[in-house]
Coordinates of N, CA and C and ligand atoms in Angstrom, one line a residue:
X741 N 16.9 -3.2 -26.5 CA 16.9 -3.3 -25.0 C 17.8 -4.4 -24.6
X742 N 19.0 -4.2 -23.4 CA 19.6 -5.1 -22.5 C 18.7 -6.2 -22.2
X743 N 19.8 -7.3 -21.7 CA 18.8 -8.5 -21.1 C 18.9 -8.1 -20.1
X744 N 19.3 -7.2 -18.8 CA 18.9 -7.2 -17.4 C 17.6 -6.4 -17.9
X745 N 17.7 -5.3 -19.0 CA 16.1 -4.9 -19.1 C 15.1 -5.9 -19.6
X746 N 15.5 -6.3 -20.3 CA 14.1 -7.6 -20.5 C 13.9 -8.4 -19.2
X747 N 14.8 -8.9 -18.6 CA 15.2 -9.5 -17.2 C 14.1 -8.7 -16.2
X748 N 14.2 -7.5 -16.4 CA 13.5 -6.8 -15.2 C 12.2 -6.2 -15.8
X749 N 12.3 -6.4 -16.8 CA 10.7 -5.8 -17.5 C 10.1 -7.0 -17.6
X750 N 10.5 -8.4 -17.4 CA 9.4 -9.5 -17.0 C 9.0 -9.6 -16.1
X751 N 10.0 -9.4 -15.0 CA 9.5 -9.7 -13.8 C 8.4 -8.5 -13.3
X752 N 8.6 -7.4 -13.9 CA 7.5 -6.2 -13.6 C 6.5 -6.3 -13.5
X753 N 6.2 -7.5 -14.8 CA 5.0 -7.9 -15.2 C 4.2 -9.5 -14.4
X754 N 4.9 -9.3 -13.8 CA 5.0 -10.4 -13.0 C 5.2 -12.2 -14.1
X755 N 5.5 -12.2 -14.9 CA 5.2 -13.8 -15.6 C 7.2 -13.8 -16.0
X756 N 6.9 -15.1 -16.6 CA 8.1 -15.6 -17.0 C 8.3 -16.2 -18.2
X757 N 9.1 -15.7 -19.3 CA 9.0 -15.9 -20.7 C 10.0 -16.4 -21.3
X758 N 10.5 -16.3 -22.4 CA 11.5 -17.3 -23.1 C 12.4 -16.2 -22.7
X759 N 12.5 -14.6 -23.1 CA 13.3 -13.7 -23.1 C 13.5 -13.2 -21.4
X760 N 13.0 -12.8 -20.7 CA 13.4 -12.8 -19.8 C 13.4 -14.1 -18.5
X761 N 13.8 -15.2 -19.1 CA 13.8 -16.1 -17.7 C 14.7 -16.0 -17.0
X762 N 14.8 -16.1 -15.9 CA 15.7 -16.1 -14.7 C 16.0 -18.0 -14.4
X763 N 17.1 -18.3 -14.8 CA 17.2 -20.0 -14.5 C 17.3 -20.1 -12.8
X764 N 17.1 -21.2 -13.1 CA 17.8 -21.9 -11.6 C 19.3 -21.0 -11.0
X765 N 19.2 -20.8 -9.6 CA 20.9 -20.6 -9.1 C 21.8 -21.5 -10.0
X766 N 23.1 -20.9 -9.7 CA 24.4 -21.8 -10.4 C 23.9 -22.2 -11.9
X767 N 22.6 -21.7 -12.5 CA 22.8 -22.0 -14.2 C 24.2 -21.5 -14.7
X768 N 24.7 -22.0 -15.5 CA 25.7 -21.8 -16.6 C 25.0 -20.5 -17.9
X769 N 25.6 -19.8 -18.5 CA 25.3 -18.8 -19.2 C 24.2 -19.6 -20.2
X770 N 23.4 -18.6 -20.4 CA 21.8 -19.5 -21.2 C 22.5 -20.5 -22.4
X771 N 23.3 -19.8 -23.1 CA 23.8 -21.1 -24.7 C 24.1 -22.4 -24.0
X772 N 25.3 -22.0 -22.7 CA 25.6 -23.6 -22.6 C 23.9 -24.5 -21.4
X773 N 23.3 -23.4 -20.8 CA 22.5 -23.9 -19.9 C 21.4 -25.0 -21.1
X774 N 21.2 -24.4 -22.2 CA 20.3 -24.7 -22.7 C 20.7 -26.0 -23.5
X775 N 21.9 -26.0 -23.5 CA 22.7 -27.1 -24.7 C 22.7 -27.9 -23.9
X776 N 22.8 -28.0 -22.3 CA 22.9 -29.1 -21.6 C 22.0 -29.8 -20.6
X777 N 21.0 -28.8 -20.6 CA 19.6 -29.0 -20.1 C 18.7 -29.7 -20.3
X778 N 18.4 -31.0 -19.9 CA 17.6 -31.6 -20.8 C 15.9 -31.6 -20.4
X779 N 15.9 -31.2 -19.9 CA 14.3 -30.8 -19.1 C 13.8 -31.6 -18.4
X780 N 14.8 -32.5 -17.7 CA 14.5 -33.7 -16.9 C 13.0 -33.3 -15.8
X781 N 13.2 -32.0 -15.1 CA 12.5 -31.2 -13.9 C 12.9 -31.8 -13.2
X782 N 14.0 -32.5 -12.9 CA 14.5 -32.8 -11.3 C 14.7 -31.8 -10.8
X783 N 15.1 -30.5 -10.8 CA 15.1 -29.4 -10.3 C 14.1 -28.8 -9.9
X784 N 13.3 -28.8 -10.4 CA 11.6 -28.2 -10.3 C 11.1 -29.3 -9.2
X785 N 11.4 -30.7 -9.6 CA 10.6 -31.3 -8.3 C 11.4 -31.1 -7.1
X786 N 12.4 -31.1 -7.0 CA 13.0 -31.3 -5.4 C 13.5 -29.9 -4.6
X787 N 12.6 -29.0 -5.5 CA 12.8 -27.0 -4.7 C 12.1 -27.4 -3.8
X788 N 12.4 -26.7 -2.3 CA 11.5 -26.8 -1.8 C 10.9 -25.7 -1.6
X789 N 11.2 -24.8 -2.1 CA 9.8 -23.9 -2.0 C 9.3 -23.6 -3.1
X790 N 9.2 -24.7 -3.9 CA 8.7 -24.8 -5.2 C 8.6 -23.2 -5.9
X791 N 9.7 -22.4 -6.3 CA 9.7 -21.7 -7.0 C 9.8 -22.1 -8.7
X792 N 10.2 -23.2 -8.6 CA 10.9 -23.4 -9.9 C 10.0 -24.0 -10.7
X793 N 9.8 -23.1 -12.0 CA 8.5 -23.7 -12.9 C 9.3 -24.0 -14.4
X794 N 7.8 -24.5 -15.2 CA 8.7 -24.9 -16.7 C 8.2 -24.0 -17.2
X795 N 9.6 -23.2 -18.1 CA 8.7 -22.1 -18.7 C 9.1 -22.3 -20.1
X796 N 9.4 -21.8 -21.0 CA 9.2 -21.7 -22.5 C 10.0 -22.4 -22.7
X797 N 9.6 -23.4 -23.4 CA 10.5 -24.6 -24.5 C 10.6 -25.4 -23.4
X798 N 9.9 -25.7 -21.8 CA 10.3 -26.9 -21.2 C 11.2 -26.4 -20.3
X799 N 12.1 -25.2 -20.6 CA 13.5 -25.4 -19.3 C 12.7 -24.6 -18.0
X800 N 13.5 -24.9 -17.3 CA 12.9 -24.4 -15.9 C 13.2 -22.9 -15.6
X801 N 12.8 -22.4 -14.7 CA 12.6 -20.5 -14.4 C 12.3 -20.6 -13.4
X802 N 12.7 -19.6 -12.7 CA 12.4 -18.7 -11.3 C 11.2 -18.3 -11.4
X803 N 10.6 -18.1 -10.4 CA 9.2 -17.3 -10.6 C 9.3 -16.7 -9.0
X804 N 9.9 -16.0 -8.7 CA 9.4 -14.9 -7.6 C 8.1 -15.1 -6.9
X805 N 7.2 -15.1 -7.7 CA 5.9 -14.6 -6.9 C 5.3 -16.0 -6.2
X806 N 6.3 -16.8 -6.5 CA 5.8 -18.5 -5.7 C 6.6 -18.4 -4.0
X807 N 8.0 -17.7 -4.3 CA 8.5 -17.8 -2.6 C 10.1 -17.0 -3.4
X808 N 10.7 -17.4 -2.1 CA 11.8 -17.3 -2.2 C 13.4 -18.7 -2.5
X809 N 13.8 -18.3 -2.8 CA 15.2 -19.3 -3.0 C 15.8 -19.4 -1.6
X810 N 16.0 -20.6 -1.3 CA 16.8 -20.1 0.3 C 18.4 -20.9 0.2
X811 N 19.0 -20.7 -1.3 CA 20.1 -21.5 -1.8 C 20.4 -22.7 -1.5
X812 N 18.9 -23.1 -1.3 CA 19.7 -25.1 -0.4 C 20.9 -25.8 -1.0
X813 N 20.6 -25.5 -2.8 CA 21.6 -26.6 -3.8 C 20.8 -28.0 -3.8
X814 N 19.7 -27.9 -3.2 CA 18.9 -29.1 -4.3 C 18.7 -29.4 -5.8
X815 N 18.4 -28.1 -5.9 CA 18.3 -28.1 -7.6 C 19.9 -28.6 -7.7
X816 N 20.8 -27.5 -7.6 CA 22.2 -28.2 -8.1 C 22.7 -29.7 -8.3
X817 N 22.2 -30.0 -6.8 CA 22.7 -31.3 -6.9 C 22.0 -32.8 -7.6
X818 N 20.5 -32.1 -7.8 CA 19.8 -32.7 -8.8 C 20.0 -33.1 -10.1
X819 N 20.9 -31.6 -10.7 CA 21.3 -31.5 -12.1 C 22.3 -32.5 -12.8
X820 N 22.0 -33.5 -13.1 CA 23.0 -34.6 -13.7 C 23.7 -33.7 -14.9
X821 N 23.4 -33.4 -15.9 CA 23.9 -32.9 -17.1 C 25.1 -31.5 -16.4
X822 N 24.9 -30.8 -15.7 CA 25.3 -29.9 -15.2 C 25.1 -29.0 -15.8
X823 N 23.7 -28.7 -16.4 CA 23.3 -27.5 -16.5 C 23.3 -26.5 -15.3
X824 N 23.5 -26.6 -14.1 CA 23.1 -26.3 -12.6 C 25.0 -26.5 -12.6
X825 N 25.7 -25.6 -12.2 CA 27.0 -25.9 -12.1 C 27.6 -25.3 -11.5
X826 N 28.5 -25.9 -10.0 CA 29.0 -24.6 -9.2 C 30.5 -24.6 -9.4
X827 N 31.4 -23.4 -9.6 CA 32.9 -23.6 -10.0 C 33.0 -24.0 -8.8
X828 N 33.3 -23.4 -7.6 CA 33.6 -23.6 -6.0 C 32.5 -23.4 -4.9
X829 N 32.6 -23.4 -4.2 CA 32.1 -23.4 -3.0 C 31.2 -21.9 -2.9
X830 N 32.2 -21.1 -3.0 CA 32.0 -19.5 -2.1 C 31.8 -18.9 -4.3
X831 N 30.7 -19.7 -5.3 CA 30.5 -19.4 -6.3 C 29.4 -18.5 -5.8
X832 N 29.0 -17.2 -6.8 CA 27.5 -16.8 -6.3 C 26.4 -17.3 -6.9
X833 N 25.6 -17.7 -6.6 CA 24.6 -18.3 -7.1 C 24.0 -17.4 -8.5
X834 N 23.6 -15.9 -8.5 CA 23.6 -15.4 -10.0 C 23.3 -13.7 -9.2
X835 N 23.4 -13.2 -10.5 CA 23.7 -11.6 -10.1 C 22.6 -11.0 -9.7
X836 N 21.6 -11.5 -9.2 CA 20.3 -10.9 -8.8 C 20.6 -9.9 -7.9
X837 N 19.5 -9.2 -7.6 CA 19.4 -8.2 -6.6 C 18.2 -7.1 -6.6
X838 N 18.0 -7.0 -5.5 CA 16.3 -6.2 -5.1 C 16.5 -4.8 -5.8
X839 N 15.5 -4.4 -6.3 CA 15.4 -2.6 -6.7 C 14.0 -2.7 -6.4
X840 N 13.5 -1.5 -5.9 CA 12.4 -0.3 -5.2 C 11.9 0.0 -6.2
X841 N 10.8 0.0 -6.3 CA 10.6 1.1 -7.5 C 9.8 2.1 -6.9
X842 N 9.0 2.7 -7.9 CA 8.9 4.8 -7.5 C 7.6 4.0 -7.1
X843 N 6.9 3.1 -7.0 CA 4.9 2.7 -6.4 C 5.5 2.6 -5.2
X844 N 6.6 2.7 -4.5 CA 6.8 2.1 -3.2 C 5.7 2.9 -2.1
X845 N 4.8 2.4 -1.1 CA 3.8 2.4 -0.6 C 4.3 4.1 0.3
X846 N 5.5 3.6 1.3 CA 6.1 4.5 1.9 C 6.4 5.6 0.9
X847 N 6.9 5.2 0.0 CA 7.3 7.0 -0.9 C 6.2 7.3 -0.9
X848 N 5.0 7.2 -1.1 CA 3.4 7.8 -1.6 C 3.1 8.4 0.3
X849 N 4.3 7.9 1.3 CA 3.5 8.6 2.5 C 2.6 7.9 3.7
X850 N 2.9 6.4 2.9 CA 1.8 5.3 3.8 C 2.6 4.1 4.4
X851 N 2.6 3.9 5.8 CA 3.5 3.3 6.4 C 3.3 2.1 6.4
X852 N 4.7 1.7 5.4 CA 4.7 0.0 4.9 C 6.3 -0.3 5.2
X853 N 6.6 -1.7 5.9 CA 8.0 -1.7 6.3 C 8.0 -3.4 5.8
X854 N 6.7 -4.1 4.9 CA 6.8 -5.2 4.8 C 7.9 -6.4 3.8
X855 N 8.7 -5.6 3.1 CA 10.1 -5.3 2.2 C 10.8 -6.0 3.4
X856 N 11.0 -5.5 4.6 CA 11.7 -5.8 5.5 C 12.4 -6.1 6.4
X857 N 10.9 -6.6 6.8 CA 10.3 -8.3 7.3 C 10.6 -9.1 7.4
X858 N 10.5 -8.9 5.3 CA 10.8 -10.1 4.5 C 12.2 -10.4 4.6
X859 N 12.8 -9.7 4.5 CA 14.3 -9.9 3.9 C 15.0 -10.9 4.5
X860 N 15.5 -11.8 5.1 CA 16.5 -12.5 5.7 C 17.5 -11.8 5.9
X861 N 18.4 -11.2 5.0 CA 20.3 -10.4 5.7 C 19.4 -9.6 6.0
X862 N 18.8 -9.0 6.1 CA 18.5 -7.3 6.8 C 18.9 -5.9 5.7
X863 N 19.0 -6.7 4.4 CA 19.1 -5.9 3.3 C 18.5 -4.4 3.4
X864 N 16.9 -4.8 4.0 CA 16.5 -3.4 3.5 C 15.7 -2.8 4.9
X865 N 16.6 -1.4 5.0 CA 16.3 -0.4 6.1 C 15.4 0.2 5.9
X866 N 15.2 0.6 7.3 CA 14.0 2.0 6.8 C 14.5 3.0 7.8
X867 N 14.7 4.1 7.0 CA 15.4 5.4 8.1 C 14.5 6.6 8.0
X868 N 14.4 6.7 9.7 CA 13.4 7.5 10.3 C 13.7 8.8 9.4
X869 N 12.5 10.0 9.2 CA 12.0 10.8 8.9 C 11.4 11.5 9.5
X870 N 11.9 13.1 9.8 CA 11.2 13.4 10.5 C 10.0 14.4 9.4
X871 N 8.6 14.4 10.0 CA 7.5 14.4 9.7 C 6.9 13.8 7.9
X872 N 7.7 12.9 7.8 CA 6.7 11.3 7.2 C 7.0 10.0 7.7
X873 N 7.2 9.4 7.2 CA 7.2 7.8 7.4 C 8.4 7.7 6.6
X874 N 8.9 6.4 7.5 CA 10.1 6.0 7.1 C 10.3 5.4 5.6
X875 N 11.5 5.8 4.8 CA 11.4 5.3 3.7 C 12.8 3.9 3.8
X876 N 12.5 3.1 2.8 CA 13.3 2.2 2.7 C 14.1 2.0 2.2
X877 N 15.7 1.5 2.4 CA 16.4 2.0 1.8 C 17.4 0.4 1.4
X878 N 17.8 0.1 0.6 CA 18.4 -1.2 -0.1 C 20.0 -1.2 -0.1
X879 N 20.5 -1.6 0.9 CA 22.1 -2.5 0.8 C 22.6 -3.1 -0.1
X880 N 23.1 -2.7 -1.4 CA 23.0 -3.9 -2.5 C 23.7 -4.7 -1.9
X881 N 25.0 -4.7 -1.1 CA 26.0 -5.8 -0.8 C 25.7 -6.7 -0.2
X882 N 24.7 -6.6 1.0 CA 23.8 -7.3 1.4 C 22.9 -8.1 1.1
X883 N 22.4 -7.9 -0.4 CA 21.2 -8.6 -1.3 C 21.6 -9.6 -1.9
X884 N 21.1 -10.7 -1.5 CA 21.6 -12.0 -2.5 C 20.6 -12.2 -3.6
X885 N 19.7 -11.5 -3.9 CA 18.7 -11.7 -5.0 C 18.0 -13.0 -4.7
X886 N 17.7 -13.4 -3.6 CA 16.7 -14.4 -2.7 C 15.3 -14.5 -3.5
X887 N 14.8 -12.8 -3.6 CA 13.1 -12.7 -4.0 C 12.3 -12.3 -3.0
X888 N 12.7 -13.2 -1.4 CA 11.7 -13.0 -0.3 C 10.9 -11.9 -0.5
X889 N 11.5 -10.8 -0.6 CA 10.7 -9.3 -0.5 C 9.9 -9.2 -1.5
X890 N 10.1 -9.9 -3.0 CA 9.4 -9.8 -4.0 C 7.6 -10.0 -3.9
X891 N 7.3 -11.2 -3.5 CA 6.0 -11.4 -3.5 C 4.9 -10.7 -2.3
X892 N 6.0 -10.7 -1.4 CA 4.8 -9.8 -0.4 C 4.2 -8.7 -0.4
X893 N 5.9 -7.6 -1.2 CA 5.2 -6.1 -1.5 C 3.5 -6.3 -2.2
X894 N 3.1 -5.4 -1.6 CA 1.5 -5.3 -1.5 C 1.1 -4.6 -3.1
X895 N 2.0 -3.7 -3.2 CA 1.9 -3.0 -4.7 C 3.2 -3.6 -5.7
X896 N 4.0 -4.8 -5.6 CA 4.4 -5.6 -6.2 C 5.3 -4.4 -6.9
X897 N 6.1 -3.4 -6.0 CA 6.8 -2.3 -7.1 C 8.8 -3.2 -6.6
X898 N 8.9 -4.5 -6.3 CA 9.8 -4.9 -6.3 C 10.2 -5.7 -7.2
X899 N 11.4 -5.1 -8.3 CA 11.7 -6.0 -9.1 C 13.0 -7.2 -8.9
X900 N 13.0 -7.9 -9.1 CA 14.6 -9.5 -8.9 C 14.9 -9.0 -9.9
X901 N 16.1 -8.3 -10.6 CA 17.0 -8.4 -11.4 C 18.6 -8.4 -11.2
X902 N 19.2 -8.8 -12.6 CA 20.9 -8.6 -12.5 C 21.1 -7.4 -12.3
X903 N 22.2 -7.5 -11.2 CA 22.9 -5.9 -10.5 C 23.1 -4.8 -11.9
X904 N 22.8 -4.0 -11.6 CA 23.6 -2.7 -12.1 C 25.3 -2.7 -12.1
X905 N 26.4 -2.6 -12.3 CA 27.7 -3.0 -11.4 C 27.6 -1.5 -11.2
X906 N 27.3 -0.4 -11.8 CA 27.6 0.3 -11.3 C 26.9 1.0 -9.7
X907 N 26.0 0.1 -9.9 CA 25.3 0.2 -8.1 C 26.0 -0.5 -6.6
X908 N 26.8 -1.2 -7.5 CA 28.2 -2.0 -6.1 C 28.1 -1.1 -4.9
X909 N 28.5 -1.7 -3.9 CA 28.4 -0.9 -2.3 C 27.6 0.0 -2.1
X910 N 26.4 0.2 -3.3 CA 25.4 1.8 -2.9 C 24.7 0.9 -2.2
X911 N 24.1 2.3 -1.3 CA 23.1 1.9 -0.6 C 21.6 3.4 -0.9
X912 N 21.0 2.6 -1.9 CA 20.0 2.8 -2.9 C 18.7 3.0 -1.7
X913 N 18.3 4.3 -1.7 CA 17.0 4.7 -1.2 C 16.3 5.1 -2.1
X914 N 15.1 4.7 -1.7 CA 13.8 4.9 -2.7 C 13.3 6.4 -2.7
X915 N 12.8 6.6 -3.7 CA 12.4 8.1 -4.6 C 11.2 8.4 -3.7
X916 N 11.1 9.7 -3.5 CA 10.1 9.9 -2.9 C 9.3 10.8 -4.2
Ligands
SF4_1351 S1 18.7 -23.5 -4.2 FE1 17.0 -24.7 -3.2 S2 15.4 -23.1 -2.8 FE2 16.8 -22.3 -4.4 S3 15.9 -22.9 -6.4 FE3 17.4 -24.4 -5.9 S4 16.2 -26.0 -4.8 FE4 14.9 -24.1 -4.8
SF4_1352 S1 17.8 -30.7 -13.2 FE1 19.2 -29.8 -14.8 S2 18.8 -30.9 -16.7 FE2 17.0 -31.2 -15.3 S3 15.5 -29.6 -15.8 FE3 16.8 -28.8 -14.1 S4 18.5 -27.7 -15.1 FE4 17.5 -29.0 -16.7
SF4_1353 S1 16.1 -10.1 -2.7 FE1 16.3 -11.1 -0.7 S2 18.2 -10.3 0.2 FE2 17.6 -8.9 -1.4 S3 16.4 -7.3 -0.4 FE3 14.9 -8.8 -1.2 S4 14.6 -10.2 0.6 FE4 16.5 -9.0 1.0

């Protein structure tokens, strides 16, 4: 198995493990993140929306189901060692991005737009149907892999993983 599949088969599960962690934005590739990381948790303390936990061996992890990332660069700027490292300015924070899955409330026919809501860019549509409910439909370009949407879905069928590249500019509607 790929690590965006282990990547997204943790988060499915909702927990956070040695194999699939998701670091801090702006981490450096796990060898050097880990080589330079020293588990201070300045990062973990000064999130503010405290997503950031210690997960296996001490280093710190995303966890979705606590909030969203709203890219302040606290953690960044916390990181003395530079485990946390931005090349420039307009860097992307990491390849994340929202996928639907087939539990989505609306595919089953029950009118849920709470994905939506959530989102901050306006990532994710919902285009009318005529005789069901609207289904929802995902802008990857749009998706900064934030999470917002992650915790609220009701049936939790939203996974945070690294892009597909071959999903670039689609605009991904969910299975009915
Ligand atoms: S960028 Fe801000 S909100 Fe996101 S993990 Fe870092 S400290 Fe938390
Ligand atoms: S601030 Fe940097 S060195 Fe400290 S735990 Fe976070 S990533 Fe590791
Ligand atoms: S991860 Fe963030 S930007 Fe992407 S669809 Fe979910 S709420 Fe919107």
């Amino acid at each position: 198995m790929d690590a965006a599949s282990l990547s997204r088969r943790g988060f499915l599960r909702g927990r956070v493990n040695a194999a699939a962690a998701q670091r801090p934005p702006w981490a450096r590739d796990e060898v050097d993140f880990t080589a330079r990381c020293t588990r201070c948790n300045a990062c973990i303390d000064h999130c503010p929306t405290h997503i950031l936990v210690r997960a296996d061996g001490g280093y710190p992890a995303v966890d979705f189901s606590r909030g969203e990332c709203t890219f302040c660069g606290e953690c960044l700027s916390r990181c003395e060692p530079r485990a946390l490292f931005r090349t420039d300015d307009d860097a992307a924070p990491w390849p994340l991005r929202a996928r639907i899955g087939d539990a989505c409330l609306a595919a089953q026919g029950v009118e849920c737009r709470i994905c939506g809501e959530a989102c901050p860019t306006g990532a994710i549509r919902f285009r009318p149907r005529l005789g069901g409910v609207a289904l929802p439909a995902l802008e990857i370009d749009a998706c900064n892999g934030c999470g917002a949407c992650f915790g609220p879905c009701p049936v939790r069928t939203i996974a945070i993983a690294p892009m597909d590249p071959r999903e670039t500019n689609a605009l991904t509607e969910v299975k009915q």
